[in-house]
């Protein structure tokens, strides 16, 4: 490739002329050279002077922009395979060499890659759309997750944990067929009352097994795999269970082990007795019962290997649990656990692991021992694999609260106050039917040996206030985690040291009970209950400033209550939402 330089001058006449030896018009370029123009006249128009150049005489022409452009047009027609590239004067760069081969021999031959021919325009458009859609999908997913986040992050519990059980003697609850005897159909008819007004979670029925004379002695069982005719039949039981499940409620049945035909009278549960109990449990499981309260085990507390029989019964119950959405459970009395532990201290843990709830009664006739009774109950619930405690303050075999504690004019107030205590302790709770309205025992009860089997009074002398307070308390309890949870759990679901880390119990002078319930990142609750027979005044301002009234058993205290001079009448209970 040939190279040459071109210098351009202005049109100023003072510019010295360019001579042949200064401008290489005869230099060779690719085998061709520049020669003198034979026709001087043809070059005359290119000159500023316009004069013809004599033949055989080389023209001397001053080079300016005009003459250069005219000459370049002529050179372009003669030299078609070369391009002259001029660099910018302002940038003061070196001249670049540009060459373009007309014959294609020296063209750059690139490999023929397939992706070169791809439709890159459409690929870019599609890629952009995909990226935008992916970003929108991420935002949409994030918004959906945020919208569905739970409002609260409570620890998960089973259906029987922290719940309220309503204890019913079926023959004394409600007559559904007009024979003046309570029955299963009557219980079904009152489910709206139990759920909507009382807000209970489960029903516990005393034995409904067929007996010789159910009304006189319901424990004189003749067939533990049949419903007593006074109460109904399997059809009515099925209807009751179906109605309960529609309301997300459960049904627990008492099974008096020591009263089952073939077991009654024996001092030990052998292989034969074990199979008899197993067959009874299987019958009721097949009919949909959600759990069993194993009564009468105290009779066999001396038997060291009793826990093995209970474990096999529990295996049967668990096998049915896998077939239903609700687990089937076992409940036992703390009295049996205490007796068994005293005789077989090394085996008591084996028994405890077979049960889901331990029913523990609080005897409020001796308020001075109340703190000790609470600690005894929580002693069976000192680890995460142990059963929960189910507190009760009234039972069918004892006098009712309204008769045993105070005068008649305070019965309505005290029964609600005492129930407030049971419902504010860690764990589940059991309420005897009628206690929510201050039901009293009647001396003319037709059921021998059952002091609390009074027929339910649906028009209570306590009025609607006791019922409203009880229902409101249970409704608050369902939503208030600190009131029913039995421990503070770590993230690995291990209890923190002991179960006493989410409650404080204090016994003040004059039989005044103070229970504080709390849980991390939750409101604190304070129950103050006067179990004495006199008005009391307490100053709690050193520990608590005040709180908002949630429940007042007398109804006299409302709104915000300061605790520097708190006056309580006999039996009065007060549940407060404490300041944070």
Coordinates of C-alpha atoms in Angstrom, one line a residue:
X1 CA 0.0 0.0 0.0
X2 CA 1.4 3.4 -1.0
X3 CA 1.4 6.3 1.4
X4 CA 1.5 10.1 0.7
X5 CA 1.0 13.3 2.7
X6 CA -1.2 16.2 1.7
X7 CA -0.7 19.7 3.1
X8 CA -3.5 22.2 2.7
X9 CA -3.1 25.9 2.7
X10 CA -5.5 28.8 2.8
X11 CA -6.6 30.9 -0.2
X12 CA -4.3 33.7 0.9
X13 CA -2.2 35.0 -2.1
X14 CA 0.7 35.4 0.2
X15 CA 1.1 31.7 0.4
X16 CA 4.2 30.5 -1.5
X17 CA 3.5 28.4 -4.6
X18 CA 3.8 24.7 -4.5
X19 CA 6.3 23.2 -6.9
X20 CA 6.6 19.8 -8.3
X21 CA 9.4 18.8 -6.1
X22 CA 7.3 19.9 -3.1
X23 CA 4.1 18.0 -4.2
X24 CA 4.8 14.4 -5.3
X25 CA 2.2 14.2 -8.1
X26 CA 4.4 11.7 -10.0
X27 CA 4.8 9.2 -7.1
X28 CA 3.9 5.6 -7.8
X29 CA 0.8 4.1 -6.2
X30 CA 0.2 0.4 -6.7
X31 CA 2.1 0.3 -9.9
X32 CA 0.7 3.5 -11.4
X33 CA 2.2 6.9 -11.3
X34 CA 1.2 10.5 -11.6
X35 CA 2.6 12.3 -14.8
X36 CA 2.4 15.7 -16.3
X37 CA -1.0 16.5 -17.8
X38 CA -0.6 16.4 -21.6
X39 CA -3.5 18.8 -22.1
X40 CA -2.5 22.0 -20.3
X41 CA -5.8 23.4 -21.2
X42 CA -7.7 20.7 -19.3
X43 CA -6.0 21.8 -16.1
X44 CA -6.4 25.5 -16.6
X45 CA -9.9 25.5 -14.9
X46 CA -8.3 24.2 -11.8
X47 CA -6.0 27.1 -11.5
X48 CA -7.1 30.3 -9.7
X49 CA -5.6 32.4 -12.5
X50 CA -7.6 30.5 -15.2
X51 CA -4.7 30.9 -17.7
X52 CA -3.6 28.0 -19.9
X53 CA -0.4 26.2 -19.3
X54 CA 2.0 26.0 -22.2
X55 CA 2.6 22.6 -23.6
X56 CA 5.6 20.7 -22.2
X57 CA 5.8 23.0 -19.3
X58 CA 4.9 21.8 -15.8
X59 CA 2.3 24.0 -14.2
X60 CA 3.1 25.8 -11.0
X61 CA -0.1 26.3 -9.1
X62 CA -0.6 27.7 -5.6
X63 CA -2.4 24.9 -3.6
X64 CA -5.4 26.0 -1.7
X65 CA -8.7 24.2 -0.6
X66 CA -10.5 24.7 -3.8
X67 CA -7.7 23.4 -6.0
X68 CA -7.2 20.4 -3.7
X69 CA -10.8 19.4 -3.8
X70 CA -11.0 19.6 -7.6
X71 CA -7.8 17.6 -7.9
X72 CA -9.1 14.9 -5.5
X73 CA -12.2 14.4 -7.7
X74 CA -10.0 13.6 -10.6
X75 CA -7.7 11.4 -8.6
X76 CA -10.7 9.5 -7.3
X77 CA -11.8 8.4 -10.8
X78 CA -8.3 7.2 -11.5
X79 CA -7.5 5.4 -8.3
X80 CA -10.6 3.5 -7.2
X81 CA -9.0 1.2 -4.7
X82 CA -7.5 3.7 -2.4
X83 CA -9.0 6.0 0.3
X84 CA -7.3 8.9 1.8
X85 CA -8.0 9.4 5.5
X86 CA -7.3 12.7 7.1
X87 CA -7.0 13.0 10.8
X88 CA -8.6 15.9 12.7
X89 CA -6.4 19.0 12.9
X90 CA -8.0 20.0 16.2
X91 CA -7.1 16.6 17.9
X92 CA -3.5 16.9 16.4
X93 CA -3.4 13.1 15.9
X94 CA -1.2 11.2 13.5
X95 CA -2.7 10.4 10.1
X96 CA -4.3 7.0 10.0
X97 CA -4.0 4.7 7.1
X98 CA -7.3 3.3 5.7
X99 CA -7.3 0.8 3.0
X100 CA -10.1 -0.9 1.2
X101 CA -9.3 -3.7 -1.1
X102 CA -11.6 -3.6 -4.1
X103 CA -10.9 -7.2 -5.3
X104 CA -11.6 -8.8 -1.9
X105 CA -8.3 -10.7 -1.8
X106 CA -7.2 -9.0 1.4
X107 CA -10.6 -8.9 3.2
X108 CA -10.7 -10.1 6.8
X109 CA -12.1 -13.7 6.9
X110 CA -13.9 -14.3 10.3
X111 CA -15.1 -17.7 11.4
X112 CA -18.7 -18.3 10.6
X113 CA -20.1 -18.6 14.2
X114 CA -23.7 -19.7 14.5
X115 CA -24.7 -17.2 17.1
X116 CA -23.8 -14.4 14.7
X117 CA -26.9 -15.1 12.7
X118 CA -29.2 -15.3 15.8
X119 CA -32.1 -12.8 15.9
X120 CA -30.5 -10.6 18.6
X121 CA -33.1 -7.9 18.4
X122 CA -35.8 -10.2 19.5
X123 CA -33.5 -11.9 22.0
X124 CA -32.9 -8.6 23.7
X125 CA -36.6 -7.8 23.8
X126 CA -37.6 -11.2 25.2
X127 CA -34.8 -11.0 27.8
X128 CA -35.9 -7.6 29.0
X129 CA -39.5 -8.7 29.3
X130 CA -38.4 -11.8 31.2
X131 CA -36.3 -9.8 33.7
X132 CA -39.2 -7.3 34.2
X133 CA -41.6 -10.1 34.9
X134 CA -39.2 -11.8 37.3
X135 CA -38.9 -8.6 39.3
X136 CA -42.7 -8.2 39.4
X137 CA -43.0 -11.8 40.5
X138 CA -40.6 -11.2 43.3
X139 CA -42.5 -8.1 44.5
X140 CA -45.8 -10.0 44.2
X141 CA -44.5 -13.0 46.2
X142 CA -43.1 -10.7 48.9
X143 CA -46.4 -8.8 49.2
X144 CA -48.3 -12.1 49.5
X145 CA -45.9 -13.5 52.2
X146 CA -46.2 -10.2 54.2
X147 CA -50.0 -10.2 53.9
X148 CA -50.2 -13.8 55.2
X149 CA -47.8 -13.4 58.1
X150 CA -49.5 -14.4 61.3
X151 CA -50.5 -11.5 63.5
X152 CA -49.1 -13.3 66.5
X153 CA -46.3 -15.8 66.9
X154 CA -47.6 -18.0 69.7
X155 CA -46.1 -21.4 70.5
X156 CA -48.1 -24.3 69.1
X157 CA -50.3 -26.3 71.5
X158 CA -52.4 -29.4 71.2
X159 CA -56.2 -29.3 71.4
X160 CA -56.2 -30.3 75.1
X161 CA -53.4 -28.0 76.3
X162 CA -54.4 -24.8 77.9
X163 CA -58.0 -25.5 77.2
X164 CA -61.2 -25.5 79.4
X165 CA -63.1 -28.7 80.0
X166 CA -66.7 -28.6 81.1
X167 CA -67.5 -31.5 83.5
X168 CA -71.1 -32.9 83.1
X169 CA -73.1 -35.5 84.9
X170 CA -75.4 -36.3 81.9
X171 CA -78.5 -37.4 83.9
X172 CA -78.5 -34.0 85.7
X173 CA -77.7 -31.6 82.9
X174 CA -80.6 -31.2 80.5
X175 CA -83.6 -33.3 79.5
X176 CA -83.9 -33.7 75.8
X177 CA -86.8 -36.2 75.5
X178 CA -89.2 -35.1 78.3
X179 CA -88.7 -37.9 80.8
X180 CA -87.2 -35.5 83.5
X181 CA -83.8 -37.2 83.1
X182 CA -80.8 -35.6 81.4
X183 CA -79.5 -37.3 78.4
X184 CA -77.1 -37.1 75.4
X185 CA -79.7 -35.4 73.3
X186 CA -80.1 -32.7 75.9
X187 CA -76.4 -32.0 75.9
X188 CA -76.5 -31.6 72.1
X189 CA -79.4 -29.1 72.5
X190 CA -77.3 -27.0 74.9
X191 CA -74.1 -26.8 72.7
X192 CA -74.8 -23.3 71.7
X193 CA -74.9 -22.3 75.4
X194 CA -71.6 -24.1 76.0
X195 CA -69.8 -22.6 73.1
X196 CA -71.3 -19.2 72.5
X197 CA -71.9 -18.2 76.1
X198 CA -69.3 -20.1 78.1
X199 CA -66.6 -20.5 75.4
X200 CA -65.5 -23.9 76.7
X201 CA -63.3 -26.1 74.4
X202 CA -64.2 -29.7 75.4
X203 CA -66.8 -31.7 77.4
X204 CA -66.0 -34.3 79.9
X205 CA -68.9 -36.7 80.6
X206 CA -69.0 -38.9 83.7
X207 CA -69.6 -42.6 82.9
X208 CA -72.4 -43.2 80.4
X209 CA -71.9 -47.0 80.6
X210 CA -75.0 -49.2 81.1
X211 CA -75.6 -49.7 84.8
X212 CA -78.1 -51.7 86.9
X213 CA -79.8 -48.5 88.1
X214 CA -78.0 -45.5 86.6
X215 CA -79.9 -43.0 88.7
X216 CA -79.1 -44.7 92.0
X217 CA -75.6 -45.9 91.3
X218 CA -74.1 -45.1 87.9
X219 CA -70.9 -46.9 88.8
X220 CA -72.7 -50.3 89.1
X221 CA -71.8 -51.1 85.5
X222 CA -73.2 -54.1 83.8
X223 CA -71.9 -53.4 80.3
X224 CA -69.0 -51.0 79.8
X225 CA -69.4 -51.2 76.0
X226 CA -73.0 -49.9 75.9
X227 CA -74.8 -46.6 76.6
X228 CA -77.2 -46.6 79.5
X229 CA -80.8 -46.5 78.1
X230 CA -81.6 -43.5 80.4
X231 CA -79.1 -41.4 78.4
X232 CA -79.7 -42.5 74.9
X233 CA -78.1 -44.7 72.4
X234 CA -75.2 -44.8 69.9
X235 CA -77.2 -42.7 67.4
X236 CA -77.6 -39.9 69.8
X237 CA -73.9 -40.2 70.7
X238 CA -73.0 -40.0 67.1
X239 CA -75.1 -36.9 66.7
X240 CA -73.5 -35.3 69.7
X241 CA -70.0 -36.0 68.4
X242 CA -70.8 -34.7 65.0
X243 CA -72.2 -31.5 66.5
X244 CA -69.2 -31.0 68.6
X245 CA -66.7 -31.5 65.7
X246 CA -68.6 -28.9 63.7
X247 CA -67.9 -26.4 66.6
X248 CA -64.3 -27.6 66.9
X249 CA -65.0 -29.0 70.3
X250 CA -64.0 -32.3 71.8
X251 CA -65.5 -35.1 74.0
X252 CA -63.8 -36.9 76.8
X253 CA -65.4 -39.8 78.5
X254 CA -64.8 -41.1 82.1
X255 CA -63.9 -44.9 82.1
X256 CA -64.0 -46.3 85.7
X257 CA -61.4 -49.0 85.3
X258 CA -62.2 -50.6 88.7
X259 CA -65.9 -50.8 87.9
X260 CA -65.7 -52.6 84.5
X261 CA -67.3 -56.1 84.7
X262 CA -64.6 -58.7 85.1
X263 CA -62.2 -56.1 86.6
X264 CA -64.3 -55.0 89.5
X265 CA -63.3 -56.6 92.8
X266 CA -59.8 -57.6 91.6
X267 CA -56.7 -56.1 93.3
X268 CA -54.5 -56.4 90.3
X269 CA -54.7 -55.9 86.5
X270 CA -53.6 -59.1 85.0
X271 CA -53.7 -60.3 81.4
X272 CA -57.4 -61.0 81.4
X273 CA -58.3 -57.7 83.0
X274 CA -56.0 -55.9 80.6
X275 CA -57.8 -57.3 77.6
X276 CA -61.2 -56.4 79.1
X277 CA -60.2 -52.8 79.5
X278 CA -58.6 -52.8 76.0
X279 CA -61.8 -54.0 74.5
X280 CA -63.8 -51.3 76.2
X281 CA -61.4 -48.6 75.1
X282 CA -61.6 -49.9 71.5
X283 CA -65.4 -49.8 71.5
X284 CA -65.5 -46.1 72.4
X285 CA -62.7 -45.2 70.1
X286 CA -64.5 -46.7 67.2
X287 CA -67.5 -44.5 68.1
X288 CA -65.3 -41.3 67.9
X289 CA -64.5 -40.5 71.5
X290 CA -61.6 -38.0 71.7
X291 CA -60.1 -39.1 75.0
X292 CA -60.6 -40.9 78.3
X293 CA -60.3 -40.0 81.9
X294 CA -59.1 -43.3 83.5
X295 CA -60.8 -43.4 86.9
X296 CA -60.3 -45.9 89.7
X297 CA -56.6 -46.5 89.1
X298 CA -56.0 -45.8 92.7
X299 CA -57.2 -49.3 93.5
X300 CA -54.2 -50.7 91.6
X301 CA -51.6 -48.2 92.7
X302 CA -49.7 -50.9 94.6
X303 CA -49.1 -52.8 91.4
X304 CA -45.6 -51.9 90.3
X305 CA -46.0 -53.1 86.7
X306 CA -49.3 -51.2 86.2
X307 CA -47.5 -48.7 84.0
X308 CA -46.9 -51.4 81.4
X309 CA -50.7 -52.1 81.1
X310 CA -51.3 -48.3 80.8
X311 CA -48.6 -48.1 78.2
X312 CA -50.3 -50.8 76.1
X313 CA -53.6 -49.0 76.4
X314 CA -51.9 -45.8 75.3
X315 CA -50.5 -47.6 72.3
X316 CA -54.0 -48.6 71.3
X317 CA -55.2 -45.0 71.7
X318 CA -52.3 -43.6 69.7
X319 CA -53.1 -46.1 66.9
X320 CA -56.5 -44.4 66.5
X321 CA -54.9 -40.9 66.7
X322 CA -53.2 -41.5 63.4
X323 CA -56.6 -42.0 61.7
X324 CA -58.1 -38.7 62.9
X325 CA -57.1 -35.1 62.8
X326 CA -57.3 -34.9 66.6
X327 CA -55.1 -37.0 68.9
X328 CA -56.8 -39.2 71.4
X329 CA -55.7 -38.6 74.9
X330 CA -55.5 -40.0 78.5
X331 CA -56.3 -38.1 81.7
X332 CA -55.5 -39.2 85.2
X333 CA -56.0 -37.9 88.7
X334 CA -53.0 -36.4 90.6
X335 CA -54.1 -38.5 93.6
X336 CA -53.3 -41.7 91.7
X337 CA -49.9 -40.3 90.6
X338 CA -49.1 -39.3 94.2
X339 CA -50.0 -42.8 95.5
X340 CA -48.1 -44.6 92.8
X341 CA -45.0 -42.3 93.3
X342 CA -45.0 -43.0 97.0
X343 CA -44.9 -46.8 96.5
X344 CA -42.8 -46.9 93.3
X345 CA -40.7 -43.7 93.2
X346 CA -38.4 -45.0 90.5
X347 CA -41.3 -45.8 88.1
X348 CA -43.5 -42.7 88.4
X349 CA -41.9 -41.2 85.3
X350 CA -43.0 -44.2 83.3
X351 CA -46.6 -43.6 84.4
X352 CA -46.5 -39.9 83.7
X353 CA -45.4 -40.3 80.1
X354 CA -48.5 -42.3 79.3
X355 CA -50.9 -39.4 80.2
X356 CA -51.6 -36.1 78.5
X357 CA -53.3 -34.3 81.4
X358 CA -53.1 -34.6 85.2
X359 CA -56.3 -33.5 86.9
X360 CA -55.4 -31.6 90.1
X361 CA -58.0 -30.5 92.6
X362 CA -57.6 -27.3 94.7
X363 CA -59.2 -27.5 98.1
X364 CA -60.2 -23.9 98.8
X365 CA -61.6 -24.7 102.2
X366 CA -58.0 -24.3 103.5
X367 CA -56.8 -21.2 101.7
X368 CA -53.6 -21.2 103.8
X369 CA -52.4 -24.3 101.9
X370 CA -53.3 -23.0 98.5
X371 CA -49.7 -22.1 97.5
X372 CA -48.6 -25.5 98.6
X373 CA -51.3 -27.2 96.6
X374 CA -50.4 -25.2 93.4
X375 CA -46.7 -26.2 93.8
X376 CA -47.7 -29.9 94.2
X377 CA -49.7 -29.8 91.0
X378 CA -47.0 -28.1 89.0
X379 CA -44.5 -30.6 90.4
X380 CA -46.0 -33.2 88.0
X381 CA -45.5 -30.8 85.1
X382 CA -41.8 -29.9 85.4
X383 CA -40.6 -30.9 81.9
X384 CA -41.7 -30.6 78.3
X385 CA -42.4 -34.3 77.9
X386 CA -44.6 -34.4 81.0
X387 CA -48.4 -34.0 80.9
X388 CA -50.1 -30.6 81.4
X389 CA -51.9 -29.9 84.6
X390 CA -55.7 -29.6 84.5
X391 CA -56.9 -27.5 87.5
X392 CA -60.3 -28.0 89.1
X393 CA -62.0 -26.3 92.1
X394 CA -65.1 -28.4 92.1
X395 CA -65.9 -32.1 91.5
X396 CA -68.9 -34.3 91.5
X397 CA -67.9 -36.2 94.7
X398 CA -67.6 -33.0 96.8
X399 CA -69.9 -30.2 98.0
X400 CA -70.3 -27.4 95.5
X401 CA -68.4 -24.2 95.8
X402 CA -71.6 -22.2 96.5
X403 CA -72.3 -24.4 99.6
X404 CA -68.9 -24.9 101.1
X405 CA -67.2 -21.6 101.1
X406 CA -69.4 -18.6 102.0
X407 CA -72.8 -17.4 103.0
X408 CA -75.5 -17.5 100.4
X409 CA -75.4 -13.8 99.7
X410 CA -71.8 -14.1 98.5
X411 CA -72.0 -17.4 96.6
X412 CA -72.4 -15.8 93.2
X413 CA -69.4 -13.5 93.7
X414 CA -67.1 -16.1 95.2
X415 CA -67.8 -18.9 92.7
X416 CA -66.8 -16.6 89.9
X417 CA -63.8 -15.4 91.8
X418 CA -62.6 -18.9 92.6
X419 CA -63.1 -20.0 88.9
X420 CA -61.0 -17.0 88.0
X421 CA -58.2 -18.5 90.1
X422 CA -58.4 -21.9 88.4
X423 CA -58.5 -20.3 85.0
X424 CA -55.4 -18.1 85.6
X425 CA -53.1 -20.8 86.6
X426 CA -50.6 -22.4 84.2
X427 CA -52.2 -25.3 82.2
X428 CA -55.8 -26.4 81.4
X429 CA -58.8 -26.1 83.6
X430 CA -62.0 -28.2 84.4
X431 CA -65.2 -26.5 85.4
X432 CA -68.1 -28.5 87.0
X433 CA -71.4 -27.8 85.4
X434 CA -73.4 -25.2 87.2
X435 CA -70.5 -23.5 89.0
X436 CA -70.5 -20.7 86.5
X437 CA -73.9 -19.7 87.9
X438 CA -73.3 -20.4 91.5
X439 CA -75.3 -23.7 91.5
X440 CA -75.9 -25.1 95.0
X441 CA -76.2 -28.7 96.1
X442 CA -79.7 -29.8 96.9
X443 CA -80.5 -32.2 99.8
X444 CA -83.2 -34.0 97.9
X445 CA -81.0 -35.2 95.1
X446 CA -82.2 -38.5 93.7
X447 CA -78.6 -39.6 93.1
X448 CA -77.2 -41.3 96.2
X449 CA -73.6 -40.5 97.1
X450 CA -73.3 -37.6 94.7
X451 CA -73.3 -34.3 96.6
X452 CA -72.9 -32.2 93.5
X453 CA -75.3 -34.0 91.1
X454 CA -77.9 -31.3 91.5
X455 CA -80.0 -30.9 88.4
X456 CA -78.9 -27.9 86.4
X457 CA -80.8 -24.7 87.1
X458 CA -81.3 -22.8 83.8
X459 CA -82.8 -19.8 85.7
X460 CA -80.1 -19.0 88.2
X461 CA -80.7 -16.6 91.1
X462 CA -77.3 -15.1 90.4
X463 CA -78.7 -13.5 87.3
X464 CA -76.8 -12.8 84.1
X465 CA -73.8 -11.1 85.8
X466 CA -72.0 -14.3 86.9
X467 CA -72.6 -16.0 83.6
X468 CA -71.4 -12.9 81.6
X469 CA -68.3 -12.7 83.8
X470 CA -67.5 -16.3 83.4
X471 CA -68.0 -16.3 79.6
X472 CA -66.0 -13.1 79.2
X473 CA -63.2 -14.6 81.3
X474 CA -63.0 -17.7 79.1
X475 CA -63.1 -15.6 76.0
X476 CA -60.2 -13.5 77.3
X477 CA -58.3 -16.7 78.3
X478 CA -58.5 -18.2 74.8
X479 CA -56.8 -15.1 73.3
X480 CA -54.4 -14.3 76.2
X481 CA -51.4 -16.6 75.8
X482 CA -49.9 -15.7 79.3
X483 CA -53.1 -16.9 81.0
X484 CA -53.0 -20.5 79.8
X485 CA -49.5 -21.3 78.7
X486 CA -47.7 -23.5 81.2
X487 CA -44.1 -22.5 80.5
X488 CA -41.7 -20.3 78.7
X489 CA -40.1 -22.2 75.9
X490 CA -36.8 -21.7 74.1
X491 CA -36.5 -22.0 70.3
X492 CA -35.4 -25.6 70.7
X493 CA -38.7 -26.2 72.6
X494 CA -37.0 -26.9 75.9
X495 CA -38.4 -25.3 79.1
X496 CA -36.4 -22.6 80.8
X497 CA -35.2 -24.2 84.0
X498 CA -38.7 -24.9 85.5
X499 CA -42.4 -24.2 84.9
X500 CA -42.4 -21.3 87.3
X501 CA -40.9 -18.8 84.9
X502 CA -44.2 -17.5 83.6
X503 CA -46.2 -17.0 86.8
X504 CA -45.8 -15.4 90.3
X505 CA -48.0 -16.6 93.1
X506 CA -48.3 -14.6 96.4
X507 CA -50.4 -15.2 99.5
X508 CA -51.1 -11.9 101.3
X509 CA -52.5 -11.5 104.8
X510 CA -56.2 -12.2 105.3
X511 CA -56.2 -14.9 102.7
X512 CA -55.7 -12.7 99.7
X513 CA -54.3 -14.4 96.6
X514 CA -52.2 -12.6 94.0
X515 CA -51.3 -14.3 90.7
X516 CA -49.3 -12.6 88.0
X517 CA -49.1 -14.2 84.5
X518 CA -46.6 -13.1 81.9
X519 CA -44.9 -14.2 78.7
X520 CA -42.1 -12.6 76.6
X521 CA -43.4 -9.7 74.4
X522 CA -46.9 -10.1 75.8
X523 CA -49.1 -8.1 78.2
X524 CA -48.9 -9.0 81.8
X525 CA -52.0 -10.0 83.8
X526 CA -52.7 -9.7 87.5
X527 CA -55.4 -11.6 89.5
X528 CA -56.3 -10.4 93.0
X529 CA -58.7 -12.6 94.9
X530 CA -60.0 -12.2 98.5
X531 CA -60.8 -15.7 99.8
X532 CA -61.4 -14.4 103.3
X533 CA -64.7 -13.5 105.1
X534 CA -63.8 -9.8 105.7
X535 CA -63.2 -6.7 103.6
X536 CA -59.5 -6.2 103.0
X537 CA -57.3 -3.3 101.8
X538 CA -53.9 -3.8 100.3
X539 CA -51.1 -1.6 99.0
X540 CA -49.5 -3.2 96.0
X541 CA -47.9 0.0 94.7
X542 CA -44.4 -1.2 95.5
X543 CA -44.7 -3.9 92.9
X544 CA -47.6 -2.8 90.6
X545 CA -48.8 0.7 89.8
X546 CA -52.1 -0.1 88.3
X547 CA -54.0 -1.8 85.5
X548 CA -57.1 -1.8 83.3
X549 CA -60.0 -3.9 84.6
X550 CA -60.9 -6.9 82.5
X551 CA -63.1 -8.8 85.0
X552 CA -64.6 -7.8 88.3
X553 CA -66.6 -10.5 90.0
X554 CA -68.7 -7.9 91.8
X555 CA -68.9 -5.5 88.8
X556 CA -68.1 -2.5 91.1
X557 CA -64.6 -1.9 89.7
X558 CA -64.3 -0.6 86.1
X559 CA -61.7 1.1 84.0
X560 CA -58.2 1.9 85.3
X561 CA -57.5 0.8 88.9
X562 CA -54.6 2.0 91.0
X563 CA -53.2 -0.5 93.4
X564 CA -51.9 1.8 96.2
X565 CA -55.2 1.4 98.2
X566 CA -57.1 -1.6 96.8
X567 CA -60.2 -2.6 98.7
X568 CA -61.8 -6.0 98.2
X569 CA -65.0 -7.4 99.6
X570 CA -65.2 -11.1 100.7
X571 CA -65.0 -13.4 97.6
X572 CA -64.3 -10.5 95.3
X573 CA -61.9 -11.2 92.4
X574 CA -60.3 -8.7 90.1
X575 CA -58.4 -9.4 86.8
X576 CA -56.3 -6.6 85.5
X577 CA -54.3 -5.9 82.4
X578 CA -51.1 -4.4 83.8
X579 CA -49.2 -1.4 82.5
X580 CA -46.3 -2.4 80.2

